[in-house]
C-alpha cells in the first residue's frame, strides 16, 4: 500500500539527478510513489530513474545582465510555476524535495506558495544560486557538506551527506587492491561535458612522458567530449596504450571500483561517490565553476587524506606525468589514500535524507528531527 506521493525536482544534469535517483530508490522501498520534475536534459537519464512519472517543467537561467533576457527568463520561470502548480494539484505530494539547478525553482516556489512541506538538498560545500534563492522559503535544508550552524540557513540544515545510487553502494563492496610490480594499472579519468576538455588535451601528452615500462602497465578509461574522442583515442593508440574513451559510460560505478587511481573534477556527486567506493584520487576543481564550489568539495576529501587537490593552472603535462608516475610506483600510498577516502564516505546518506523527507512530510520541524536522531 502506498504511503503517498513525494515530488522530487532536479536540474537535468547527472550532478543533480544522481542524488535524486538515490533518494527515489530509498523512498520506493519505503512504499512512497515518487514523481520527478526536471527539464529536457534529463531525457538521457530518464530510463534509469525510478519515478511513476517524469514531468518536464519550463525554467530558465537568470545569468544574463541583459534586461530583455532577464524578463524572458522570469517569464519562463513563471510559466514553469504554473505548470508545476498544475502537477502539484494533480498528484497531491506530501512533500517536494529540490536538488538544485534552475529547473527546481518553479516546483519549489509552487510548493511553498501552496504550503506543501518542502526541503532542498545542496550537494556542494557552497550553496548554489537556485538553492540560495529557495533557502528562505523551504522548511528544511539537507547538506552534503554544508554545516549546521547559527546562520539562518544553518539553523534549518541537516548534514545528511550526498545520496549515492545503488550501483555505487554495490561497487563499494569491492575492496581496493593496489597494483604492484608489473601488474596492469587501471587509471580512470573523467570530468563531465564542461570539464573534460582539459583532460583530453593534457593527459595523453602526460602519458607520453612516462617511462615505457609504466606506459605498458596502463589501462586507461577516459571520458571525453564527443568531438574529442577520436583524437584522444588516436593519441593513446600512437603510444601503444590500452585506452577506452567515450563521452559517457553507463557503468561508471563499476569503473570507479575497478580503478587503481582516479583523476577527475570535483563536483559534489563525484567526490561523494569516490569516497563511498574508497578510491585514491587526483582532484582537479573546474576553475570556472560558479562560487568555486568544486574547490571546496575537493578540500573536504583531501582533508581526510583520500585525495590530492591540484589546481588546473599548476598542471602541465610534465607535472601530471610526475604525479601519476609517482603514485604508480607507490602502492602503499595508494592503499592508504583509498582507506582514507572510504572513511570519509557517507553510504547511509540516502537513508538519512529519506528520514528527513518523511519528517518534513509529517510536518515535523528540523529541531524536532534533530532531537529524534539524537535520542
Coordinates of C-alpha atoms in Angstrom, one line a residue:
X1 CA 0.0 0.0 0.0
X2 CA 1.4 3.4 -1.0
X3 CA 2.2 5.9 1.8
X4 CA 1.6 8.8 -0.6
X5 CA 3.5 10.8 -3.2
X6 CA 6.8 12.6 -3.0
X7 CA 7.7 15.0 -5.8
X8 CA 11.4 15.4 -6.5
X9 CA 12.7 18.3 -8.5
X10 CA 16.2 18.4 -10.1
X11 CA 18.2 20.1 -12.8
X12 CA 18.7 17.8 -15.8
X13 CA 22.4 17.0 -15.2
X14 CA 23.9 14.0 -13.6
X15 CA 25.2 16.0 -10.7
X16 CA 21.6 16.9 -9.7
X17 CA 19.8 13.8 -10.9
X18 CA 22.0 11.1 -9.3
X19 CA 21.3 12.1 -5.7
X20 CA 17.6 12.5 -6.6
X21 CA 17.7 9.0 -8.1
X22 CA 19.3 7.6 -4.9
X23 CA 16.6 9.1 -2.8
X24 CA 13.9 7.9 -5.2
X25 CA 15.1 4.3 -4.7
X26 CA 15.1 4.6 -0.9
X27 CA 11.6 6.2 -0.9
X28 CA 10.3 3.5 -3.3
X29 CA 11.5 0.8 -0.9
X30 CA 9.6 2.5 1.9
X31 CA 6.3 2.5 0.0
X32 CA 6.2 6.0 -1.4
X33 CA 5.3 6.9 -5.0
X34 CA 7.9 9.2 -6.5
X35 CA 7.4 11.7 -9.3
X36 CA 10.2 13.8 -10.8
X37 CA 10.1 17.4 -12.1
X38 CA 13.0 18.3 -14.3
X39 CA 13.9 19.7 -17.8
X40 CA 14.5 18.1 -21.2
X41 CA 18.3 17.5 -20.4
X42 CA 17.2 14.6 -18.2
X43 CA 16.0 12.5 -21.0
X44 CA 19.2 10.5 -21.4
X45 CA 19.0 9.5 -17.7
X46 CA 15.2 9.1 -17.5
X47 CA 15.2 5.4 -18.4
X48 CA 17.1 4.7 -15.1
X49 CA 15.1 7.0 -12.9
X50 CA 12.6 5.1 -10.6
X51 CA 9.7 7.5 -10.9
X52 CA 6.0 6.9 -11.6
X53 CA 6.1 9.9 -13.9
X54 CA 8.6 12.5 -15.1
X55 CA 7.2 16.0 -15.6
X56 CA 9.2 18.4 -17.8
X57 CA 8.8 21.8 -16.3
X58 CA 9.8 25.0 -18.1
X59 CA 12.5 27.2 -16.4
X60 CA 15.4 29.4 -17.3
X61 CA 18.8 30.6 -16.0
X62 CA 18.9 34.1 -14.5
X63 CA 22.6 34.6 -15.5
X64 CA 22.3 37.4 -18.1
X65 CA 22.6 41.1 -17.4
X66 CA 20.6 42.0 -20.5
X67 CA 17.2 43.3 -19.2
X68 CA 15.3 41.6 -22.1
X69 CA 17.0 38.3 -21.4
X70 CA 16.1 38.6 -17.7
X71 CA 12.5 39.4 -18.5
X72 CA 12.4 36.4 -20.8
X73 CA 13.9 34.2 -18.1
X74 CA 11.4 35.4 -15.5
X75 CA 8.5 34.8 -17.9
X76 CA 9.8 31.2 -18.5
X77 CA 10.1 30.6 -14.8
X78 CA 6.6 31.9 -14.1
X79 CA 5.2 29.6 -16.8
X80 CA 7.1 26.8 -15.1
X81 CA 5.5 27.8 -11.8
X82 CA 2.0 27.5 -13.4
X83 CA 3.0 24.1 -14.9
X84 CA 4.3 22.9 -11.5
X85 CA 1.2 24.1 -9.7
X86 CA -0.9 22.1 -12.1
X87 CA 1.2 19.0 -11.4
X88 CA 1.1 19.5 -7.6
X89 CA -2.7 19.9 -7.8
X90 CA -3.0 16.7 -9.7
X91 CA -0.6 14.4 -7.9
X92 CA -1.0 15.9 -4.3
X93 CA 2.5 15.3 -3.0
X94 CA 3.1 15.0 0.8
X95 CA 6.4 16.8 0.3
X96 CA 8.5 18.4 -2.5
X97 CA 12.3 17.9 -2.5
X98 CA 14.6 20.0 -4.6
X99 CA 18.2 19.1 -5.7
X100 CA 19.4 22.3 -7.2
X101 CA 19.6 23.8 -10.7
X102 CA 17.3 26.3 -12.1
X103 CA 14.6 23.7 -13.1
X104 CA 13.9 23.3 -9.3
X105 CA 12.8 27.0 -8.9
X106 CA 9.3 26.6 -10.4
X107 CA 8.3 23.4 -8.5
X108 CA 9.7 24.5 -5.1
X109 CA 8.2 28.0 -5.5
X110 CA 4.9 26.5 -6.4
X111 CA 5.1 24.1 -3.4
X112 CA 5.9 26.9 -0.9
X113 CA 3.0 29.0 -2.2
X114 CA 0.7 26.1 -1.7
X115 CA 2.1 25.3 1.8
X116 CA 3.3 21.9 0.7
X117 CA 6.1 20.8 3.0
X118 CA 9.4 21.3 1.2
X119 CA 13.1 20.9 1.5
X120 CA 16.2 21.3 -0.7
X121 CA 19.3 19.2 -0.8
X122 CA 22.6 21.0 -1.5
X123 CA 25.3 18.7 -2.7
X124 CA 28.2 21.2 -2.6
X125 CA 30.2 22.8 0.2
X126 CA 29.0 26.2 -1.2
X127 CA 25.3 26.6 -1.8
X128 CA 24.3 27.0 -5.5
X129 CA 22.3 30.0 -6.7
X130 CA 19.0 28.3 -7.2
X131 CA 19.1 26.8 -3.7
X132 CA 20.2 30.1 -2.3
X133 CA 17.1 31.7 -3.8
X134 CA 14.9 28.9 -2.2
X135 CA 16.6 28.6 1.2
X136 CA 14.5 31.2 2.9
X137 CA 11.2 29.6 1.7
X138 CA 11.6 25.9 2.4
X139 CA 11.1 24.0 5.6
X140 CA 14.5 22.3 5.7
X141 CA 17.9 22.1 4.0
X142 CA 19.8 18.9 3.7
X143 CA 23.5 19.3 3.1
X144 CA 26.2 17.1 1.5
X145 CA 28.9 19.2 3.0
X146 CA 27.0 22.2 4.5
X147 CA 27.5 23.0 8.2
X148 CA 24.8 23.1 10.8
X149 CA 25.5 26.5 12.4
X150 CA 23.8 29.5 13.8
X151 CA 23.1 31.2 10.5
X152 CA 19.6 31.5 9.1
X153 CA 20.3 28.7 6.7
X154 CA 22.4 26.7 9.1
X155 CA 19.6 26.6 11.7
X156 CA 17.4 24.5 9.4
X157 CA 20.3 22.5 7.8
X158 CA 20.8 18.8 8.5
X159 CA 24.1 17.4 7.2
X160 CA 23.0 14.1 5.6
X161 CA 25.8 13.7 3.1
X162 CA 25.2 13.2 -0.6
X163 CA 23.0 10.2 -1.5
X164 CA 24.6 7.8 -3.9
X165 CA 23.0 5.4 -6.3
X166 CA 22.6 1.7 -5.6
X167 CA 25.2 1.0 -8.2
X168 CA 27.7 3.0 -6.1
X169 CA 26.8 1.1 -2.9
X170 CA 27.2 -2.2 -4.8
X171 CA 30.6 -1.0 -6.2
X172 CA 31.7 -0.1 -2.6
X173 CA 31.7 -3.8 -1.8
X174 CA 34.8 -4.2 -4.0
X175 CA 37.9 -3.8 -1.8
X176 CA 40.8 -1.8 -3.0
X177 CA 43.8 -3.9 -4.1
X178 CA 46.8 -1.9 -5.2
X179 CA 48.6 -2.9 -8.4
X180 CA 52.2 -3.8 -7.7
X181 CA 55.2 -4.8 -9.8
X182 CA 54.3 -5.1 -13.5
X183 CA 50.6 -5.7 -12.9
X184 CA 48.2 -3.7 -15.0
X185 CA 47.4 -0.3 -13.5
X186 CA 43.8 0.9 -14.2
X187 CA 43.7 4.7 -14.5
X188 CA 40.2 6.4 -14.7
X189 CA 39.9 10.0 -16.0
X190 CA 36.6 11.8 -16.2
X191 CA 35.3 15.3 -16.0
X192 CA 31.8 15.9 -17.4
X193 CA 31.0 17.8 -20.5
X194 CA 32.4 21.1 -19.5
X195 CA 35.4 19.8 -17.6
X196 CA 36.7 17.1 -19.8
X197 CA 38.5 19.1 -22.5
X198 CA 41.5 19.9 -20.3
X199 CA 42.0 16.2 -19.6
X200 CA 41.6 15.4 -23.3
X201 CA 44.4 17.8 -24.0
X202 CA 46.7 17.2 -21.1
X203 CA 46.5 13.5 -20.1
X204 CA 47.6 11.8 -23.3
X205 CA 50.5 14.2 -23.5
X206 CA 51.4 13.4 -19.9
X207 CA 51.2 9.6 -20.5
X208 CA 53.6 10.0 -23.4
X209 CA 56.2 11.4 -21.0
X210 CA 56.0 8.3 -18.7
X211 CA 58.8 5.7 -18.9
X212 CA 57.9 2.9 -21.3
X213 CA 57.6 0.4 -18.5
X214 CA 54.9 2.4 -16.9
X215 CA 53.1 3.0 -20.1
X216 CA 52.9 -0.7 -20.7
X217 CA 51.1 -1.2 -17.4
X218 CA 48.4 1.4 -18.0
X219 CA 44.8 0.6 -18.8
X220 CA 43.1 3.9 -19.2
X221 CA 39.4 4.7 -19.1
X222 CA 38.7 8.3 -20.1
X223 CA 35.6 10.4 -20.5
X224 CA 35.9 12.9 -23.4
X225 CA 33.6 15.2 -25.3
X226 CA 32.2 13.6 -28.4
X227 CA 34.2 15.9 -30.6
X228 CA 37.4 14.9 -28.8
X229 CA 37.0 11.2 -28.7
X230 CA 38.7 10.3 -32.0
X231 CA 41.8 12.4 -31.3
X232 CA 42.2 11.1 -27.7
X233 CA 41.9 7.5 -28.9
X234 CA 44.4 8.2 -31.7
X235 CA 46.9 9.7 -29.2
X236 CA 46.8 6.6 -26.9
X237 CA 46.9 4.3 -29.9
X238 CA 50.1 6.0 -31.1
X239 CA 51.6 5.5 -27.6
X240 CA 50.6 1.8 -27.6
X241 CA 48.5 2.4 -24.5
X242 CA 45.3 0.4 -23.8
X243 CA 42.5 3.0 -23.6
X244 CA 38.7 3.1 -23.6
X245 CA 37.5 6.6 -24.5
X246 CA 33.8 7.7 -24.6
X247 CA 31.6 10.7 -23.9
X248 CA 29.6 8.7 -21.4
X249 CA 29.9 5.4 -19.5
X250 CA 26.7 3.8 -18.2
X251 CA 28.7 1.7 -15.8
X252 CA 30.8 4.4 -14.2
X253 CA 30.3 3.0 -10.7
X254 CA 32.0 -0.3 -11.7
X255 CA 34.8 1.6 -13.4
X256 CA 35.5 3.6 -10.3
X257 CA 35.6 0.4 -8.3
X258 CA 38.0 -1.1 -10.8
X259 CA 40.3 1.9 -10.8
X260 CA 43.7 2.0 -9.1
X261 CA 43.7 5.8 -9.4
X262 CA 41.1 8.3 -10.4
X263 CA 41.7 11.7 -11.9
X264 CA 38.6 13.9 -12.1
X265 CA 36.8 17.1 -11.5
X266 CA 35.4 17.6 -8.0
X267 CA 31.7 18.0 -8.4
X268 CA 29.8 17.0 -5.2
X269 CA 28.4 13.8 -6.6
X270 CA 31.8 12.8 -7.9
X271 CA 33.6 13.4 -4.6
X272 CA 30.9 11.6 -2.7
X273 CA 31.0 8.5 -5.0
X274 CA 34.8 8.3 -4.9
X275 CA 34.6 8.5 -1.1
X276 CA 31.9 5.8 -0.7
X277 CA 33.7 3.4 -3.0
X278 CA 37.0 4.3 -1.5
X279 CA 39.5 5.1 -4.3
X280 CA 42.6 7.4 -4.3
X281 CA 42.0 10.4 -6.4
X282 CA 43.8 13.4 -8.0
X283 CA 41.1 16.0 -8.0
X284 CA 41.3 19.0 -10.3
X285 CA 38.5 21.5 -9.5
X286 CA 36.8 23.0 -12.5
X287 CA 38.3 26.5 -12.5
X288 CA 35.2 28.2 -13.9
X289 CA 32.7 26.6 -11.5
X290 CA 30.3 29.2 -10.0
X291 CA 31.3 30.2 -6.5
X292 CA 34.3 27.8 -6.7
X293 CA 32.2 25.1 -5.2
X294 CA 34.4 22.3 -6.7
X295 CA 37.5 23.5 -4.8
X296 CA 35.6 23.4 -1.5
X297 CA 34.3 19.9 -2.3
X298 CA 37.8 18.7 -3.1
X299 CA 39.2 20.2 0.1
X300 CA 36.8 18.1 2.2
X301 CA 38.1 14.8 0.8
X302 CA 41.7 16.0 0.8
X303 CA 41.4 16.9 4.5
X304 CA 40.6 13.2 5.2
X305 CA 43.7 12.1 3.2
X306 CA 41.7 10.4 0.4
X307 CA 42.7 12.7 -2.4
X308 CA 45.3 15.3 -3.6
X309 CA 43.9 18.5 -4.9
X310 CA 45.7 20.2 -7.8
X311 CA 44.5 23.5 -9.4
X312 CA 44.3 23.2 -13.2
X313 CA 46.7 26.2 -13.6
X314 CA 49.5 24.1 -12.0
X315 CA 49.1 21.0 -14.1
X316 CA 51.4 20.9 -17.0
X317 CA 51.8 17.6 -18.8
X318 CA 55.1 17.2 -17.0
X319 CA 53.5 17.7 -13.6
X320 CA 50.7 15.2 -14.4
X321 CA 53.3 12.6 -15.5
X322 CA 55.2 13.1 -12.3
X323 CA 52.1 12.7 -10.1
X324 CA 50.7 9.7 -11.9
X325 CA 54.1 8.0 -12.3
X326 CA 55.0 8.6 -8.7
X327 CA 51.7 7.1 -7.4
X328 CA 52.0 4.1 -9.8
X329 CA 55.3 3.3 -8.0
X330 CA 53.9 3.8 -4.5
X331 CA 51.1 1.2 -4.0
X332 CA 51.3 1.6 -0.2
X333 CA 50.4 5.3 -0.5
X334 CA 47.6 4.5 -2.9
X335 CA 46.2 1.9 -0.4
X336 CA 46.4 4.5 2.4
X337 CA 44.5 7.1 0.3
X338 CA 41.9 4.5 -0.6
X339 CA 41.3 3.7 3.0
X340 CA 41.1 7.4 4.0
X341 CA 38.7 8.1 1.2
X342 CA 36.4 5.3 2.4
X343 CA 36.5 6.7 5.9
X344 CA 35.1 10.0 4.6
X345 CA 32.3 8.4 2.7
X346 CA 28.6 8.5 3.8
X347 CA 27.0 5.4 2.4
X348 CA 23.9 5.9 4.5
X349 CA 23.2 9.4 3.1
X350 CA 20.1 8.3 1.1
X351 CA 18.6 6.7 4.3
X352 CA 19.2 9.9 6.3
X353 CA 17.7 12.1 3.6
X354 CA 14.7 9.8 3.3
X355 CA 14.2 10.1 7.1
X356 CA 14.3 13.9 6.8
X357 CA 11.9 13.9 3.9
X358 CA 9.4 11.8 5.9
X359 CA 9.8 14.1 8.9
X360 CA 9.1 17.2 6.8
X361 CA 6.2 15.4 5.1
X362 CA 4.7 14.8 8.5
X363 CA 5.2 18.5 9.3
X364 CA 7.9 18.0 11.9
X365 CA 10.5 20.8 12.3
X366 CA 14.2 20.5 11.8
X367 CA 14.6 20.9 15.5
X368 CA 12.2 18.0 16.1
X369 CA 14.1 15.9 13.6
X370 CA 17.5 16.6 15.2
X371 CA 16.1 15.7 18.6
X372 CA 14.8 12.5 17.3
X373 CA 18.1 11.5 15.7
X374 CA 20.0 12.3 18.9
X375 CA 17.6 10.3 21.1

